[in-house]
């Protein structure tokens, strides 16, 4: 028989929490990528990796917070721990591929398209790999049209996120981009979930392997959530991201001017005017005015 599928077991709590986590991961990821654009002296690979991990953890956390609200009334639901962890790794790796492509090769149309397709397909793979981790007394079926639409949304959202990461540098614009990104990623999830139907098996005896949502998902969610909070601390206390590009350059220039001493009042051979201290020898002191 057909099972009764409910994706909002706890009402608006899980969708709102899922959306907020997607926004948090997106905001941190965008700021980390912006950090590599503001300073060529920063550890580019490290910031890009932190950004990719933040976005990947945000997407994965969004998915499984939303899945806490998913139920099939006629059967219990269990999760395969191995596939659940694998879906997290897939999310981080594929987002990392897209981020590193645009981070090192630039945001040309070709690079953005290629990176967006790879990242979008990876995000969709994470979603359906997470769905494959479900164990229940029935068979899960998918509507092909809704699945295809969810994949398209994932690709468009990934491409837009990568474009925003290398184009938008201001804090408020990055925040706005992360909010839109959260809508797109959460919309992709619930579009994919609208494709789900469950044919429940007639027999009710026996058991199947796996962990319940509360015993598996809640403890597993703690790790990515703590990581996102720590990444947030790193971003908040980074002076370049706090001051912004212009203020950072001005403060750096001011610091350099305070530490470097000028050398000459005249123009050097390269045509550059430099300045210098007067010699400290007493004989160079200004002469006294003659007595009248």
PDB file of C-alpha atoms in Angstrom, residues 8-120:
ATOM      1  CA  UNK A   8       6.882  18.543   8.226  1.00  0.00           C
ATOM      2  CA  UNK A   9       6.445  16.379  11.309  1.00  0.00           C
ATOM      3  CA  UNK A  10       7.452  19.232  13.628  1.00  0.00           C
ATOM      4  CA  UNK A  11       5.798  21.987  11.659  1.00  0.00           C
ATOM      5  CA  UNK A  12       7.931  24.963  10.657  1.00  0.00           C
ATOM      6  CA  UNK A  13      10.705  24.171  13.161  1.00  0.00           C
ATOM      7  CA  UNK A  14      12.793  21.918  10.938  1.00  0.00           C
ATOM      8  CA  UNK A  15      12.412  23.932   7.684  1.00  0.00           C
ATOM      9  CA  UNK A  16      13.378  27.173   9.433  1.00  0.00           C
ATOM     10  CA  UNK A  17      16.317  25.576  11.259  1.00  0.00           C
ATOM     11  CA  UNK A  18      17.460  23.918   8.025  1.00  0.00           C
ATOM     12  CA  UNK A  19      17.273  27.228   6.160  1.00  0.00           C
ATOM     13  CA  UNK A  20      19.275  29.047   8.840  1.00  0.00           C
ATOM     14  CA  UNK A  21      22.038  26.437   8.725  1.00  0.00           C
ATOM     15  CA  UNK A  22      22.203  26.680   4.933  1.00  0.00           C
ATOM     16  CA  UNK A  23      22.507  30.477   5.247  1.00  0.00           C
ATOM     17  CA  UNK A  24      25.195  30.200   7.937  1.00  0.00           C
ATOM     18  CA  UNK A  25      27.291  27.805   5.864  1.00  0.00           C
ATOM     19  CA  UNK A  26      26.850  29.944   2.764  1.00  0.00           C
ATOM     20  CA  UNK A  27      27.737  33.188   4.553  1.00  0.00           C
ATOM     21  CA  UNK A  28      30.902  31.747   6.110  1.00  0.00           C
ATOM     22  CA  UNK A  29      31.939  30.145   2.837  1.00  0.00           C
ATOM     23  CA  UNK A  30      31.482  33.354   0.876  1.00  0.00           C
ATOM     24  CA  UNK A  31      33.469  35.383   3.408  1.00  0.00           C
ATOM     25  CA  UNK A  32      36.325  32.867   3.370  1.00  0.00           C
ATOM     26  CA  UNK A  33      36.513  33.037  -0.417  1.00  0.00           C
ATOM     27  CA  UNK A  34      36.357  36.841  -0.320  1.00  0.00           C
ATOM     28  CA  UNK A  35      39.338  36.711   2.072  1.00  0.00           C
ATOM     29  CA  UNK A  36      41.511  35.223  -0.682  1.00  0.00           C
ATOM     30  CA  UNK A  37      40.493  38.039  -3.034  1.00  0.00           C
ATOM     31  CA  UNK A  38      41.256  40.853  -0.606  1.00  0.00           C
ATOM     32  CA  UNK A  39      44.857  39.861   0.045  1.00  0.00           C
ATOM     33  CA  UNK A  40      47.338  38.022  -2.152  1.00  0.00           C
ATOM     34  CA  UNK A  41      49.474  37.361   0.912  1.00  0.00           C
ATOM     35  CA  UNK A  42      46.884  35.148   2.608  1.00  0.00           C
ATOM     36  CA  UNK A  43      47.080  31.369   2.625  1.00  0.00           C
ATOM     37  CA  UNK A  44      44.787  30.963  -0.358  1.00  0.00           C
ATOM     38  CA  UNK A  45      44.421  27.188  -0.312  1.00  0.00           C
ATOM     39  CA  UNK A  46      43.598  27.202   3.393  1.00  0.00           C
ATOM     40  CA  UNK A  47      40.900  29.874   3.100  1.00  0.00           C
ATOM     41  CA  UNK A  48      39.364  28.182   0.052  1.00  0.00           C
ATOM     42  CA  UNK A  49      39.318  24.841   1.874  1.00  0.00           C
ATOM     43  CA  UNK A  50      37.682  26.457   4.911  1.00  0.00           C
ATOM     44  CA  UNK A  51      35.101  28.082   2.644  1.00  0.00           C
ATOM     45  CA  UNK A  52      34.330  24.812   0.863  1.00  0.00           C
ATOM     46  CA  UNK A  53      34.009  22.937   4.158  1.00  0.00           C
ATOM     47  CA  UNK A  54      31.705  25.642   5.534  1.00  0.00           C
ATOM     48  CA  UNK A  55      29.386  25.553   2.523  1.00  0.00           C
ATOM     49  CA  UNK A  56      29.458  21.736   2.396  1.00  0.00           C
ATOM     50  CA  UNK A  57      28.704  21.386   6.109  1.00  0.00           C
ATOM     51  CA  UNK A  58      25.936  23.964   5.814  1.00  0.00           C
ATOM     52  CA  UNK A  59      24.262  22.087   2.957  1.00  0.00           C
ATOM     53  CA  UNK A  60      24.628  18.697   4.661  1.00  0.00           C
ATOM     54  CA  UNK A  61      23.361  20.028   7.996  1.00  0.00           C
ATOM     55  CA  UNK A  62      20.418  21.653   6.236  1.00  0.00           C
ATOM     56  CA  UNK A  63      19.498  18.338   4.615  1.00  0.00           C
ATOM     57  CA  UNK A  64      19.540  16.226   7.745  1.00  0.00           C
ATOM     58  CA  UNK A  65      17.866  18.800   9.980  1.00  0.00           C
ATOM     59  CA  UNK A  66      15.066  18.823   7.419  1.00  0.00           C
ATOM     60  CA  UNK A  67      15.083  15.000   7.433  1.00  0.00           C
ATOM     61  CA  UNK A  68      14.404  14.960  11.191  1.00  0.00           C
ATOM     62  CA  UNK A  69      10.953  16.252  10.243  1.00  0.00           C
ATOM     63  CA  UNK A  70      10.467  13.533   7.607  1.00  0.00           C
ATOM     64  CA  UNK A  71       8.289  10.532   8.437  1.00  0.00           C
ATOM     65  CA  UNK A  72       6.245   7.801   6.833  1.00  0.00           C
ATOM     66  CA  UNK A  73       3.274   7.289   9.116  1.00  0.00           C
ATOM     67  CA  UNK A  74       2.960   3.549   8.503  1.00  0.00           C
ATOM     68  CA  UNK A  75       6.594   2.590   9.181  1.00  0.00           C
ATOM     69  CA  UNK A  76       9.585   3.461  11.271  1.00  0.00           C
ATOM     70  CA  UNK A  77      12.637   5.052   9.639  1.00  0.00           C
ATOM     71  CA  UNK A  78      16.254   4.080  10.239  1.00  0.00           C
ATOM     72  CA  UNK A  79      19.509   5.468   8.797  1.00  0.00           C
ATOM     73  CA  UNK A  80      22.669   3.801   7.575  1.00  0.00           C
ATOM     74  CA  UNK A  81      25.528   5.534   9.392  1.00  0.00           C
ATOM     75  CA  UNK A  82      28.125   4.812   6.681  1.00  0.00           C
ATOM     76  CA  UNK A  83      26.096   6.355   3.858  1.00  0.00           C
ATOM     77  CA  UNK A  84      25.209   9.318   6.056  1.00  0.00           C
ATOM     78  CA  UNK A  85      28.890  10.100   6.705  1.00  0.00           C
ATOM     79  CA  UNK A  86      29.717   9.495   3.045  1.00  0.00           C
ATOM     80  CA  UNK A  87      27.109  12.056   1.991  1.00  0.00           C
ATOM     81  CA  UNK A  88      28.871  14.664   4.178  1.00  0.00           C
ATOM     82  CA  UNK A  89      32.221  13.882   2.539  1.00  0.00           C
ATOM     83  CA  UNK A  90      30.644  14.160  -0.921  1.00  0.00           C
ATOM     84  CA  UNK A  91      29.156  17.567  -0.080  1.00  0.00           C
ATOM     85  CA  UNK A  92      32.498  18.983   1.079  1.00  0.00           C
ATOM     86  CA  UNK A  93      34.567  17.492  -1.757  1.00  0.00           C
ATOM     87  CA  UNK A  94      32.325  18.585  -4.622  1.00  0.00           C
ATOM     88  CA  UNK A  95      31.890  22.088  -3.238  1.00  0.00           C
ATOM     89  CA  UNK A  96      35.665  22.201  -2.824  1.00  0.00           C
ATOM     90  CA  UNK A  97      36.184  21.283  -6.482  1.00  0.00           C
ATOM     91  CA  UNK A  98      33.987  24.162  -7.617  1.00  0.00           C
ATOM     92  CA  UNK A  99      35.511  26.638  -5.167  1.00  0.00           C
ATOM     93  CA  UNK A 100      39.086  25.792  -6.137  1.00  0.00           C
ATOM     94  CA  UNK A 101      38.278  26.022  -9.853  1.00  0.00           C
ATOM     95  CA  UNK A 102      36.984  29.574  -9.613  1.00  0.00           C
ATOM     96  CA  UNK A 103      39.471  30.463  -6.890  1.00  0.00           C
ATOM     97  CA  UNK A 104      42.511  29.601  -9.005  1.00  0.00           C
ATOM     98  CA  UNK A 105      41.276  29.793 -12.597  1.00  0.00           C
ATOM     99  CA  UNK A 106      39.011  32.820 -12.301  1.00  0.00           C
ATOM    100  CA  UNK A 107      35.317  33.503 -12.780  1.00  0.00           C
ATOM    101  CA  UNK A 108      35.090  33.336 -16.553  1.00  0.00           C
ATOM    102  CA  UNK A 109      31.837  32.081 -18.034  1.00  0.00           C
ATOM    103  CA  UNK A 110      33.411  28.741 -18.936  1.00  0.00           C
ATOM    104  CA  UNK A 111      34.955  28.223 -15.504  1.00  0.00           C
ATOM    105  CA  UNK A 112      31.761  29.211 -13.690  1.00  0.00           C
ATOM    106  CA  UNK A 113      29.632  26.941 -15.859  1.00  0.00           C
ATOM    107  CA  UNK A 114      31.953  23.978 -15.426  1.00  0.00           C
ATOM    108  CA  UNK A 115      32.386  24.476 -11.692  1.00  0.00           C
ATOM    109  CA  UNK A 116      28.669  25.140 -11.205  1.00  0.00           C
ATOM    110  CA  UNK A 117      27.640  21.943 -12.993  1.00  0.00           C
ATOM    111  CA  UNK A 118      30.108  19.835 -10.997  1.00  0.00           C
ATOM    112  CA  UNK A 119      29.125  21.415  -7.692  1.00  0.00           C
ATOM    113  CA  UNK A 120      25.399  21.260  -8.435  1.00  0.00           C
TER     114      UNK A 120
END
